[in-house]
Amino acid sequence: TVSCRGHQDAIFRMYRESFGDHAQLMVEEVKMRHPIERRWNLRKPVQAEVILHSPRVGVIRTPTRDLSYGGMRLEPRLANLGHNSQLRATFVVHQGAEILRQSVNARVIHTDSQGCGVMFIDFDRDTFTLLHTLMFPEQNAGQQPDPLAA
């Protein structure tokens, strides 16, 4: 199992690789802008197409409600996934005639009538890049990503 602290460390490593020494300042700015928020990854309302592979309920296609570098919120009808359920989430991204797919392992960490919260595990650079593309599509490919630009 991955602890929350271990998960945050993995994401911070991705920040550091992408943003260098500026990464710590970005995390501190997130904490100052949103002092009540327990997450240090801001969630952004994003409807992305996701295919969930769950041993408990099979294969489900659903949109996300919001997205962050650490996880996502899914539709209420998925509340039956069960707390701590292991999932494989495959993002399907349409870029012109090309369809990109990126999968990441995840765990259900919260369920209620409003939906379910999923934390990404086994996070890698490709996942980080895809999530950034989904959350900040307005940024030019040549620019350095800025997760604080919301």
C-alpha positions as CSV (number, residue, x, y, z in Angstrom):
1,T,0.0,0.0,0.0
2,V,1.0,3.6,-0.6
3,S,0.8,6.0,2.2
4,C,-0.6,9.5,1.6
5,R,2.9,10.9,2.5
6,G,4.6,8.5,0.1
7,H,2.0,9.5,-2.6
8,Q,2.7,13.2,-2.0
9,D,6.5,12.6,-2.2
10,A,6.1,10.9,-5.5
11,I,4.0,13.8,-6.9
12,F,6.5,16.3,-5.5
13,R,9.3,14.5,-7.3
14,M,7.4,15.0,-10.6
15,Y,6.9,18.7,-9.8
16,R,10.6,19.0,-9.1
17,E,11.6,17.3,-12.3
18,S,9.3,19.5,-14.3
19,F,9.7,22.8,-12.4
20,G,13.1,22.6,-10.7
21,D,13.6,24.6,-7.5
22,H,10.4,26.5,-8.2
23,A,8.4,23.4,-7.1
24,Q,8.6,24.1,-3.4
25,L,7.5,27.7,-3.9
26,M,4.5,26.4,-5.9
27,V,3.5,24.0,-3.1
28,E,3.8,26.7,-0.5
29,E,1.7,29.1,-2.7
30,V,-1.1,26.4,-3.0
31,K,-1.1,26.1,0.8
32,M,-1.3,29.9,1.2
33,R,-4.1,30.4,-1.4
34,H,-6.2,27.6,0.1
35,P,-5.4,27.2,3.8
36,I,-8.5,25.0,4.5
37,E,-7.8,22.6,1.7
38,R,-6.1,19.4,3.1
39,R,-4.8,18.5,-0.3
40,W,-1.7,20.2,-1.6
41,N,-2.8,19.5,-5.2
42,L,-5.5,21.8,-6.3
43,R,-8.5,20.1,-7.9
44,K,-9.7,21.6,-11.2
45,P,-13.2,20.9,-12.7
46,V,-12.4,18.7,-15.7
47,Q,-14.6,16.4,-17.6
48,A,-12.2,13.8,-19.0
49,E,-13.2,10.4,-20.4
50,V,-12.0,7.6,-18.1
51,I,-12.4,3.8,-18.4
52,L,-12.2,2.1,-15.0
53,H,-11.2,-1.6,-14.7
54,S,-12.4,-2.9,-11.4
55,P,-12.3,-6.5,-10.1
56,R,-15.4,-5.7,-8.1
57,V,-17.7,-4.2,-10.8
58,G,-15.9,-4.9,-14.1
59,V,-15.3,-2.2,-16.8
60,I,-17.0,1.2,-16.5
61,R,-16.7,4.2,-18.8
62,T,-17.4,7.5,-17.0
63,P,-16.4,11.2,-17.0
64,T,-14.4,12.8,-14.2
65,R,-15.9,15.6,-12.2
66,D,-12.7,17.1,-11.2
67,L,-9.0,16.2,-11.5
68,S,-5.7,16.9,-9.7
69,Y,-2.2,15.5,-9.9
70,G,-3.1,13.3,-6.9
71,G,-6.5,11.9,-7.9
72,M,-10.0,12.5,-9.3
73,R,-13.6,12.8,-8.3
74,L,-16.0,10.5,-10.2
75,E,-19.8,10.5,-10.8
76,P,-22.2,9.6,-8.0
77,R,-23.4,6.4,-9.7
78,L,-19.9,4.9,-9.0
79,A,-20.3,5.0,-5.2
80,N,-20.8,1.2,-5.2
81,L,-17.0,0.8,-6.0
82,G,-16.3,0.5,-2.3
83,H,-13.8,2.2,-0.1
84,N,-10.1,1.0,-0.7
85,S,-11.1,-0.7,-4.0
86,Q,-8.2,-1.1,-6.4
87,L,-8.8,0.2,-9.9
88,R,-7.0,0.7,-13.2
89,A,-8.0,4.0,-14.7
90,T,-7.4,4.6,-18.4
91,F,-7.7,8.2,-19.6
92,V,-8.9,8.5,-23.2
93,V,-7.8,11.8,-24.8
94,H,-8.8,12.8,-28.3
95,Q,-6.2,15.0,-30.0
96,G,-7.4,15.6,-33.6
97,A,-7.5,12.3,-35.4
98,E,-5.3,10.7,-32.7
99,I,-6.6,9.0,-29.6
100,L,-4.2,8.8,-26.7
101,R,-4.6,6.4,-23.8
102,Q,-2.8,6.5,-20.5
103,S,-3.5,4.1,-17.6
104,V,-2.7,4.6,-13.9
105,N,-3.4,2.4,-10.9
106,A,-5.7,4.0,-8.4
107,R,-7.6,3.4,-5.1
108,V,-11.0,4.5,-4.0
109,I,-10.4,6.6,-0.9
110,H,-13.9,8.1,-0.4
111,T,-17.5,7.3,-1.4
112,D,-20.7,9.2,-0.7
113,S,-23.9,10.3,-2.4
114,Q,-21.9,12.9,-4.3
115,G,-19.6,10.3,-6.0
116,C,-16.3,8.8,-5.2
117,G,-12.8,10.1,-4.7
118,V,-9.9,8.2,-6.2
119,M,-6.2,8.5,-5.4
120,F,-3.6,7.7,-8.1
121,I,-0.9,5.2,-7.1
122,D,2.2,4.1,-9.1
123,F,2.5,7.6,-10.4
124,D,4.9,8.2,-13.3
125,R,6.1,11.0,-15.5
126,D,3.7,10.0,-18.4
127,T,0.8,10.2,-16.0
128,F,1.9,13.6,-14.7
129,T,2.2,14.9,-18.3
130,L,-1.2,13.6,-19.3
131,L,-2.9,15.1,-16.2
132,H,-1.2,18.4,-16.8
133,T,-2.5,18.3,-20.5
134,L,-6.0,17.6,-19.3
135,M,-6.0,20.3,-16.5
136,F,-4.3,23.0,-18.5
137,P,-5.2,22.6,-22.2
138,E,-4.9,26.3,-22.8
139,Q,-1.2,26.4,-22.3
140,N,1.1,26.2,-25.3
141,A,3.1,23.0,-25.6
142,G,6.3,25.0,-25.7
143,Q,5.7,26.7,-22.3
144,Q,6.8,25.4,-19.0
145,P,3.7,23.9,-17.2
146,D,2.4,25.9,-14.3
147,P,-0.1,24.1,-12.0
148,L,-1.0,27.3,-10.3
149,A,-2.4,28.8,-13.4
150,A,-6.0,28.1,-12.9
